[in-house]
Coordinates of C-alpha atoms in Angstrom, one line a residue:
X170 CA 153.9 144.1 90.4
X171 CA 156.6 141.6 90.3
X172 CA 156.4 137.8 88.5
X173 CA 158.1 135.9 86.7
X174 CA 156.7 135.9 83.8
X175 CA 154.5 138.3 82.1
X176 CA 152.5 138.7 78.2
X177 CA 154.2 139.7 75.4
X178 CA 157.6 138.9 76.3
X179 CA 157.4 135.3 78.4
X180 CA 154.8 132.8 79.1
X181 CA 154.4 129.3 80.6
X182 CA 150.9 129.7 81.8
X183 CA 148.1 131.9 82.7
X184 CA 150.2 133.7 85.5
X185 CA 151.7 135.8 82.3
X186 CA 148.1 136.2 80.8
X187 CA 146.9 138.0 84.0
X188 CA 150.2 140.1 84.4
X189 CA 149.3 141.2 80.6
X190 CA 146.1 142.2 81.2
X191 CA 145.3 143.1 84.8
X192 CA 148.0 146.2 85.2
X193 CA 146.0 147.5 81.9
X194 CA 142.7 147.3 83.9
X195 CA 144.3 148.5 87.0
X196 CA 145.6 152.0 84.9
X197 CA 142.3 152.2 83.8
X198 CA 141.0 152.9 87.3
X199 CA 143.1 155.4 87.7
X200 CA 145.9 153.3 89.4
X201 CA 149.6 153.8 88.2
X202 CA 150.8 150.6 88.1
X203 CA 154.6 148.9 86.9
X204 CA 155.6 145.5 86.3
X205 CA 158.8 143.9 86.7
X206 CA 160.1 140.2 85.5
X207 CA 163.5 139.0 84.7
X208 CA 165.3 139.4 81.3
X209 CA 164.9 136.1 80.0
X210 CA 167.5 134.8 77.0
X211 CA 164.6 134.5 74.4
X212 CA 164.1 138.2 75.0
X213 CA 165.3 140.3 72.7
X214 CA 167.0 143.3 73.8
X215 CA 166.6 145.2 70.8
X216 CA 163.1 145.7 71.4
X217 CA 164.5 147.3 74.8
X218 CA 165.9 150.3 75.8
X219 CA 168.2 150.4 79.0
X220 CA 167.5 152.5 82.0
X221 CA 169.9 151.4 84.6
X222 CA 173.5 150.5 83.7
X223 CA 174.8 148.8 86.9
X224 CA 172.6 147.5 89.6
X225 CA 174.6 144.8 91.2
X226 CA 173.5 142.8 93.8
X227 CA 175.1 141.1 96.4
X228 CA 174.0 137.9 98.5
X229 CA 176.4 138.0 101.5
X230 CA 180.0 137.9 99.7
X231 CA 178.7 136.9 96.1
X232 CA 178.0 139.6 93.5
X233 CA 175.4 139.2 90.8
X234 CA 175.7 142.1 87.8
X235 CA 172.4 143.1 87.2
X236 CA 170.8 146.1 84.5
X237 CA 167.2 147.4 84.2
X238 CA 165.6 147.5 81.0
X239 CA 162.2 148.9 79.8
X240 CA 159.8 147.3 77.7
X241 CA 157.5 150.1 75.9
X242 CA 153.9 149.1 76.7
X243 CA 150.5 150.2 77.7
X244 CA 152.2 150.5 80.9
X245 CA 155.9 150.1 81.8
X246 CA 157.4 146.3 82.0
X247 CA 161.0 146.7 83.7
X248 CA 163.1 143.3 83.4
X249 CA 165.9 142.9 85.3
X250 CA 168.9 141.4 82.7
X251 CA 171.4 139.0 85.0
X252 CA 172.6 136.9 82.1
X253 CA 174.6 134.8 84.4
X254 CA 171.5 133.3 85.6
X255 CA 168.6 134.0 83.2
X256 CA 170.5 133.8 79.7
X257 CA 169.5 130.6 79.3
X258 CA 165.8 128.3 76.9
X259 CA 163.7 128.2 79.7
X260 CA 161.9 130.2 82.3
X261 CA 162.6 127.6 85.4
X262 CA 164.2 124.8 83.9
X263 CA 165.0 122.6 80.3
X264 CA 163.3 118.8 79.4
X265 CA 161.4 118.6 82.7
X266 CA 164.1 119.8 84.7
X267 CA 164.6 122.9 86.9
X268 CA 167.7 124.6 87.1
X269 CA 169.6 123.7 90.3
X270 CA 169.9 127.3 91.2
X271 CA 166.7 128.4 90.9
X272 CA 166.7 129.4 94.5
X273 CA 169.6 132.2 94.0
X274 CA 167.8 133.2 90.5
X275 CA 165.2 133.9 91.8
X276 CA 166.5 135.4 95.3
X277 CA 168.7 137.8 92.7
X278 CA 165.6 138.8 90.9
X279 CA 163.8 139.8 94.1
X280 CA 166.8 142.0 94.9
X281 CA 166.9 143.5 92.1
X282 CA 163.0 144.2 92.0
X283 CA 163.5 146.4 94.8
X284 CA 166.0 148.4 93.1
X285 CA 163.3 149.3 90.6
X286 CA 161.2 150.1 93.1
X287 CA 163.6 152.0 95.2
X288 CA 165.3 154.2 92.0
X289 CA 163.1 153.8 89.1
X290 CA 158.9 153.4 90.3
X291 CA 158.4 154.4 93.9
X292 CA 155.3 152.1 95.3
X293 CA 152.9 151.9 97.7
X294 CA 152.1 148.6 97.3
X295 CA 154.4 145.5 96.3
X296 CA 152.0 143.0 94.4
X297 CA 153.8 139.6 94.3
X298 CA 153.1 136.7 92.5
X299 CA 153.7 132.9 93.3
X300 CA 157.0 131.7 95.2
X301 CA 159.5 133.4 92.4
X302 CA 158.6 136.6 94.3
X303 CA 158.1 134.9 97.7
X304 CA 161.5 136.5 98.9
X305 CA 160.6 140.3 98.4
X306 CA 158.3 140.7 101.7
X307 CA 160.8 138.5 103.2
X308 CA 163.4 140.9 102.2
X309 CA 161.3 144.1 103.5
X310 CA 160.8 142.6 106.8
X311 CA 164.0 141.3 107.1
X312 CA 167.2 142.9 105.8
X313 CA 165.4 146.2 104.8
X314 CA 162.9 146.6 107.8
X315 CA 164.9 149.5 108.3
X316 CA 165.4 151.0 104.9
X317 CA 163.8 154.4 104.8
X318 CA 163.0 153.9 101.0
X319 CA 160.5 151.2 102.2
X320 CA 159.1 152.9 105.5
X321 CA 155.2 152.6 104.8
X322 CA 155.7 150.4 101.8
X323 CA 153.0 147.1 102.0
X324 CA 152.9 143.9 100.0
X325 CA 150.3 141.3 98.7
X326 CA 151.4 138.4 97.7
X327 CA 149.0 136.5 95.3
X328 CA 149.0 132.6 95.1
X329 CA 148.1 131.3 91.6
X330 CA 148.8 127.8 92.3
X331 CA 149.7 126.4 95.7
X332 CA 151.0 123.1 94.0
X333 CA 153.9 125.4 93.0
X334 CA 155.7 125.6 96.8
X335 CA 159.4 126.5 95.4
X336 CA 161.4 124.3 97.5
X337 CA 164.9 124.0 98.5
X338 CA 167.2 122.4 100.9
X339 CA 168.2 124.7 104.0
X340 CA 171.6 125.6 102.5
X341 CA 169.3 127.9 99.9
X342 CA 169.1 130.5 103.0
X343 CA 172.7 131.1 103.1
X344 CA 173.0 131.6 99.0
X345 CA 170.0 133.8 99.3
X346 CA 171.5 135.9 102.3
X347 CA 168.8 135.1 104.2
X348 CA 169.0 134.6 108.1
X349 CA 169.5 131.0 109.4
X350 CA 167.1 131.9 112.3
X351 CA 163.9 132.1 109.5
X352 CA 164.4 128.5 109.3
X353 CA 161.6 127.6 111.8
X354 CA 158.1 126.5 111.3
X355 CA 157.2 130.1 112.1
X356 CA 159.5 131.3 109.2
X357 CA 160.5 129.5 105.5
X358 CA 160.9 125.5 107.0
X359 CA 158.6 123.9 105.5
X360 CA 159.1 119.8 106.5
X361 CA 162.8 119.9 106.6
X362 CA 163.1 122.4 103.1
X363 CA 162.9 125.6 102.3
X364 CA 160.0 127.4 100.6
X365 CA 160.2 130.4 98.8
X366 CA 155.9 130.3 98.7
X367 CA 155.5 130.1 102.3
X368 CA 158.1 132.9 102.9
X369 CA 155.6 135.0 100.7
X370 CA 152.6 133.7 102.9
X371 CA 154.4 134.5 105.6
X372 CA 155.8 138.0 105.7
X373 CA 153.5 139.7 103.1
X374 CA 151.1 142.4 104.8
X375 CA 147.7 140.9 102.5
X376 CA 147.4 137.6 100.5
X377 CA 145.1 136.7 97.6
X378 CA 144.5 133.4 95.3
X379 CA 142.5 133.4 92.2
X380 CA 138.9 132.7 93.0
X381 CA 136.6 132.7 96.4
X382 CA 136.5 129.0 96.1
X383 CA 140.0 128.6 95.7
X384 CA 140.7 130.5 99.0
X385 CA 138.4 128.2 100.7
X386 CA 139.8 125.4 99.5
X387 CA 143.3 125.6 100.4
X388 CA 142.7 126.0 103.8
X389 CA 141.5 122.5 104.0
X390 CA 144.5 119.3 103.8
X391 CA 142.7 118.3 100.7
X392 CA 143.9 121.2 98.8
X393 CA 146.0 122.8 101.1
X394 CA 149.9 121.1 100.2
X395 CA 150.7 121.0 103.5
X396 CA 150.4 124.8 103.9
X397 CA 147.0 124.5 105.1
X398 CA 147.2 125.6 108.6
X399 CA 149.8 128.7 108.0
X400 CA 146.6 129.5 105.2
X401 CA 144.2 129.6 107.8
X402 CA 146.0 131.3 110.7
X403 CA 146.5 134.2 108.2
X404 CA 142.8 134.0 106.9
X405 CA 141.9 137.2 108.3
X406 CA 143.9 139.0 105.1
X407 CA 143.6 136.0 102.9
X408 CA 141.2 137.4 99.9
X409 CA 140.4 135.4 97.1
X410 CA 139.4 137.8 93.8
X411 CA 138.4 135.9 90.8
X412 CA 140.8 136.0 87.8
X413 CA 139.6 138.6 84.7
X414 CA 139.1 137.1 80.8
X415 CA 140.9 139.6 78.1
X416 CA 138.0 139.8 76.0
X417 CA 139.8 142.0 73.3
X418 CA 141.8 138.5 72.7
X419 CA 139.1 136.2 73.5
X420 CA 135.6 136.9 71.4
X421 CA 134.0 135.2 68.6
X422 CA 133.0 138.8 67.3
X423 CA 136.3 140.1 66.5
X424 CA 138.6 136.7 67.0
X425 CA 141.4 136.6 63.8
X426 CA 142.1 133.1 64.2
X427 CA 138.7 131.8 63.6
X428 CA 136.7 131.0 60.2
X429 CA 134.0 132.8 60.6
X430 CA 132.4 135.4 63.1
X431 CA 129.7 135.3 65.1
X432 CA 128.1 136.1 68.5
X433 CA 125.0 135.5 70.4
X434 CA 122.6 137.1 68.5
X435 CA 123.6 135.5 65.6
X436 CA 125.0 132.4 66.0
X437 CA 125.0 130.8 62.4
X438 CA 128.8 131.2 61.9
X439 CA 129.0 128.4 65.0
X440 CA 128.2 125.7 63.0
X441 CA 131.0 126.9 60.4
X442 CA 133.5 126.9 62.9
X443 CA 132.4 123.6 63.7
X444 CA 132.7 122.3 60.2
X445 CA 136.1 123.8 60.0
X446 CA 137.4 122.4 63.0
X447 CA 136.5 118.8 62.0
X448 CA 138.1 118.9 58.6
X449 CA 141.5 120.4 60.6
X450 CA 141.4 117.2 62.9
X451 CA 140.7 114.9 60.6
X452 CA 137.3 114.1 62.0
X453 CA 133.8 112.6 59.5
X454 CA 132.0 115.9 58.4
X455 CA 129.3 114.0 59.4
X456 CA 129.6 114.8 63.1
X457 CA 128.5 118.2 62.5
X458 CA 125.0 116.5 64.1
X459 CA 127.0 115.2 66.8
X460 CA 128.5 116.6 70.1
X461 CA 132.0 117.8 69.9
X462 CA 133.7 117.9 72.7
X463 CA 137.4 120.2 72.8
X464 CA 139.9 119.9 75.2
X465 CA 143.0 123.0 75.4
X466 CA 144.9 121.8 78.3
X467 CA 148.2 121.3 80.2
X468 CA 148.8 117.2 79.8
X469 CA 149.2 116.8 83.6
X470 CA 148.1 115.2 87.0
X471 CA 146.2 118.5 88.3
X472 CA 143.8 118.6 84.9
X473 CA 142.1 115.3 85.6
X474 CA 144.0 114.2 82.4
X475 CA 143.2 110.4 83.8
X476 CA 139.8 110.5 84.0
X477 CA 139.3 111.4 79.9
X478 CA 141.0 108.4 79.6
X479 CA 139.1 106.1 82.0
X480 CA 135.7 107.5 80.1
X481 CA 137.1 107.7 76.5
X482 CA 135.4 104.5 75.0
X483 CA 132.3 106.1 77.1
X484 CA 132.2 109.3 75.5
X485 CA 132.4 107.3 71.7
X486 CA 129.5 104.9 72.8
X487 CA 127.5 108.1 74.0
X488 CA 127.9 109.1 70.0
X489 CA 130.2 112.3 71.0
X490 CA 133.8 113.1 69.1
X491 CA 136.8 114.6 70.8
X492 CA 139.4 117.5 69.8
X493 CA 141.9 117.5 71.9
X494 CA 145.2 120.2 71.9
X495 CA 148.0 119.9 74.8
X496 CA 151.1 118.9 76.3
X497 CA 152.8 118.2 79.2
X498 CA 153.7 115.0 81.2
X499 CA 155.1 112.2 78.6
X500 CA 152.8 109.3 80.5
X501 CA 149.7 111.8 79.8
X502 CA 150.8 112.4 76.3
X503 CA 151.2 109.2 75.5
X504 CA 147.6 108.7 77.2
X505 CA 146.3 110.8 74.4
X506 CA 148.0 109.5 71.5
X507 CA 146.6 105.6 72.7
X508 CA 143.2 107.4 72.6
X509 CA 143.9 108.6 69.3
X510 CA 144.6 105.3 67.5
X511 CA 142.2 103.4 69.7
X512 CA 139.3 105.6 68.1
X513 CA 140.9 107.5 65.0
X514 CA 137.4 108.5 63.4
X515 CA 135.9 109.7 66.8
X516 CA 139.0 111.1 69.0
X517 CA 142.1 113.6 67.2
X518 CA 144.8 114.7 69.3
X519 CA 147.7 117.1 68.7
X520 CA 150.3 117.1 71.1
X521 CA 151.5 120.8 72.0
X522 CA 150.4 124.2 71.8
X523 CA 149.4 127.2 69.5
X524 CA 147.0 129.5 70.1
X525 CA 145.7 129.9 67.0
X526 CA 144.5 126.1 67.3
X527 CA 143.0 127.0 70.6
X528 CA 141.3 129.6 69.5
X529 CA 139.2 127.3 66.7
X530 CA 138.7 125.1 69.3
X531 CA 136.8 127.3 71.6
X532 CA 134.8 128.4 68.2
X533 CA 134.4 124.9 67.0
X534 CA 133.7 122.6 69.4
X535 CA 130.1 121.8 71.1
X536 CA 131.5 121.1 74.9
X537 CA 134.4 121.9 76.4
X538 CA 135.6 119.8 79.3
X539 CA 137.9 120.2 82.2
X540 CA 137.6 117.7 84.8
X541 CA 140.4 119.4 87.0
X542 CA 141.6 117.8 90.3
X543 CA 142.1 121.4 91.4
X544 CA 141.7 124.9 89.0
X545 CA 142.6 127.9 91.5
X546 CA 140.9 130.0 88.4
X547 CA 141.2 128.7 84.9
X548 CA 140.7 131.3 82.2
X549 CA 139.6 128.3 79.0
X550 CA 136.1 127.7 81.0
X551 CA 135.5 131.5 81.0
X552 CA 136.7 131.5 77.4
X553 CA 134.3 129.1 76.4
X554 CA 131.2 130.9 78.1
X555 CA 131.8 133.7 75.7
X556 CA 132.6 131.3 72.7
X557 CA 129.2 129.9 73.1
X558 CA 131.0 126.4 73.7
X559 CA 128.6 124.7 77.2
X560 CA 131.9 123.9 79.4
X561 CA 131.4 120.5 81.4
X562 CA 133.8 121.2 84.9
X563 CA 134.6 119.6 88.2
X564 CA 133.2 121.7 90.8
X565 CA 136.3 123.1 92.3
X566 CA 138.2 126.4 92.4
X567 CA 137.5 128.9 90.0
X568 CA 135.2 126.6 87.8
X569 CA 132.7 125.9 90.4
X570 CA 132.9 129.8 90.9
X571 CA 132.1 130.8 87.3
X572 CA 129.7 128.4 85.7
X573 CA 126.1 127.5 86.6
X574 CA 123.5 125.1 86.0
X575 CA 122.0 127.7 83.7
X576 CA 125.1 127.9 81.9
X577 CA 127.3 124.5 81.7
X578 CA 127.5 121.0 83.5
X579 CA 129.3 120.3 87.0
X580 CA 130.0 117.3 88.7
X581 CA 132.0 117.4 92.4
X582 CA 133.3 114.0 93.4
X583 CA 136.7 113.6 91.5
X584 CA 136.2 109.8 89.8
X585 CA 135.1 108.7 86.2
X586 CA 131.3 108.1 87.4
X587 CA 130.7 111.6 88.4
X588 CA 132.4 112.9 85.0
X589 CA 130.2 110.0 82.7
X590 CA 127.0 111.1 84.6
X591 CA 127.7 114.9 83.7
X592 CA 128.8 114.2 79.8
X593 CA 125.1 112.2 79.5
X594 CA 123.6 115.1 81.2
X595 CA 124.9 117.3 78.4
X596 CA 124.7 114.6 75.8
X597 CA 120.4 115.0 76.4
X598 CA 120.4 118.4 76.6
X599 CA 122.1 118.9 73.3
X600 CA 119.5 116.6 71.7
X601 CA 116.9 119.7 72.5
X602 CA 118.4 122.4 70.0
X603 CA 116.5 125.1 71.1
X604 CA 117.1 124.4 74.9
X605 CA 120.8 124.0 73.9
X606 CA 120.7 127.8 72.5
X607 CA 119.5 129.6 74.8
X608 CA 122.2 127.6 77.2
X609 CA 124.8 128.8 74.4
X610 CA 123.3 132.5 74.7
X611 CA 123.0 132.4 78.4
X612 CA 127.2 131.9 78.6
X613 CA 128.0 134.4 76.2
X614 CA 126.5 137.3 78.1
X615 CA 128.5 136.4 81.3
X616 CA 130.7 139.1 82.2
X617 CA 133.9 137.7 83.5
X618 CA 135.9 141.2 82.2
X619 CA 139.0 141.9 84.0
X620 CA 137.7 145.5 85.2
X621 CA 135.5 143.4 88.0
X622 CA 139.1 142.0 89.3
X623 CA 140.5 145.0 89.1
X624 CA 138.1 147.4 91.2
X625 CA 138.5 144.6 94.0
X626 CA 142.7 144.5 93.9
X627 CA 142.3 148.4 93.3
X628 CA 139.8 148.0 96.7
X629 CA 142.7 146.4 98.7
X630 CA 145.7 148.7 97.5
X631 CA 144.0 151.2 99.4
X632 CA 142.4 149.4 102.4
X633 CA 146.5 148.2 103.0
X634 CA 147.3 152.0 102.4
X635 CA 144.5 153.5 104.5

């Protein structure tokens, strides 16, 4: 498996939360699976041991030093240490902006994958992941078509989130040492740029994305970002395998972060949580009686950030409280932090992330509400389920593909109205306490395990093999 990012050692999302846990799920089959991601400055090379001194790698005339390290895990994580280009804060970019040479980072990193995989893990199957590791079946098809090493070798090439497209002007093919003749609409041109996504969508033998739904969807303009019709003329081999919940991080049994314990045959510690989780946001102990509704999200256009805030004075004249943990773009924070003043006994806010926050949120709160514009998966919905917290989605993606009347509220046309008319739905049913328990009960006994995901990916390793 190659990514760019991958739990313990570097997250930005849940691309590094299904890198941690699906290769674990995968050995578990009986696959032997390695992962490999880039050496990262905040990564600590003590906690490393080197196996390769000196894998350079050269993109026509320039030469990019390159070592392999390994990280001791359940399974082997192999970074590829270029401090040139990946000694530096961030993963893709500092304060909102990416690094300007992103494109030969990441075409360095690709390179250097296949060294692993050419001296160190010999695979049948390259898995890829998002446009940082677009380049590799670009690479195989290309400049190593020929490369005995590679005869017989496939890739997939997974799309967590088409909004990502890694673009770059035209000049990026001659830093990457790619061909100028792959800059067609058949090839990486993608209107007048480059992308790095759509050479992965391209040249990979299979593709997947992160929910059925989510496959359907971008194959339609709405959701497709102008990829839509290379998406559909490759639908044959286009599978979309729902995304997996770690449940050994994510259960109110055996959660460390949480007050008090409890699952769904005894749900008592709920209400504790609740309590809890009030007094940490500032919120009237009194509203134990009332709704709580907690949001853990990215601050951003795709999350539906702007319709909380059309429905906020709504959701306090409903009689429901609000608390809220995220960050992301400024405008949205600042969104939150209007809402926060505007309604200081009914709506609490903390802008950015730790995880032991989220996790008393998903223990504390009543409802937990994502009104995404898109969600190829999401994982907090399927946290939630088990948390015995009633989610309250937009019908898209992986939410419409993992919660139920029977189990959580849904509403499908993206606008304020739809969201409002969902809340009140929830708002009557909580007002029916043992109706609202057995909906609670209902959630937690969902099954959204990764060794489901993993028997299907495991499933098309060896349908590409056959």
């Amino acid at each position: 498996m190659v990514a760019s990012e991958a739990l313990p050692l570097a997250k930005t999302g849940g691309l590094a939360d299904v890198m941690g846990a699906l290769p674990a799920a995968l050995r578990a089959l009986g696959n032997e699976v390695a992962v490999v991601i880039p050496r990262y400055g905040f990564i600590d090379l003590k906690d490393l041991r080197r196996v390769w001194d000196n894998a350079p790698v050269y993109l026509g005339l320039a030469r990019y030093d390159t070592s392999i390290y390994l990280y001791p895990a359940a399974f082997p994580i192999y970074l590829i240490d270029c401090p040139r280009l990946f000694d530096r804060p961030g993963l893709y970019g500092e304060a909102g902006v990416d690094y300007p040479d992103n494109h030969i980072r990441f075409a360095v990193f690709a390179r250097a994958a296949l060294s692993v995989a050419r001296w160190l893990f010999r695979a049948d199957v390259l898995h890829c992941h998002d446009w940082q590791t677009g380049l590799v079946p670009v690479y195989l098809r290309t400049i190593l078509s020929t490369d005995p090493t590679f005869l017989g070798t496939k890739t997939l090439f997974t799309i967590h989130n088409l909004g990502y497209r890694g673009l770059f002007p035209p000049a990026a093919l001659v830093d990457a040492a790619i061909d100028a003749s792959l800059y067609r609409p058949e090839g990486l041109e993608f209107f007048g740029q480059v992308s790095y996504l759509k050479g992965g969508i391209v040249y990979a033998d299979a593709l997947s994305t992160v929910s059925p739904t989510y496959a359907r969807e971008i194959q339609t303009p709405e959701f497709g970002w102008g990829l839509d019709g290379v998406l559909r003329a490759r639908a044959p081999v286009l599978h979309g395998i729902l995304n997996g919940v770690d449940y050994a991080e994510w259960s109110p049994e055996t959660d460390p972060y949480i007050p008090v314990r409890y699952s769904a045959d005894d749900l008592s510690g709920k209400s504790v949580c609740k309590q809890e989780l009030l007094a940490e946001y500032g919120l009237p102990s009194h509203a134990i009686s009332e709704p709580l509704i907690g949001i853990v999200s990215r601050l951003a256009w795709q999350k539906g950030t702007e319709l909380i805030a059309q429905v906020a004075g709504e959701i306090v004249d409903m009689g429901m409280y609000l608390a809220a943990l995220g960050s992301g773009e400024p405008e949205y924070e600042d969104w939150f932090r209007r809402l926060a003043a505007e309604y200081p006994d009914r709506i609490a806010v903390r802008i950015g992330f730790d995880n032991a926050t989220a996790h008393r949120i998903e223990a504390g709160a009543d409802l937990f509400l994502m009104p995404s514009r898109y969600e190829p998966a999401g994982l907090n919905q399927m946290y939630s389920l088990k948390y015995g917290t009633v989610p309250v989605v937009r019908a898209t993606g992986g939410l419409n593909d993992t919660i139920e009347e029977s189990t959580g509220f849904k509403f499908a046309e993206y606008s304020a109205n739809a969201l409002l008319a969902a809340l009140q739905a929830a708002v009557v049913a909580f007002s029916d306490r043992a109706a609202w328990e057995s909906m609670m009960r209902r959630g937690m006994q969902q099954d959204f395990s990764w060794g489901r995901s993993a028997a299907a990916y495991s499933a098309l390793y060896r349908q590409l093999t056959a």
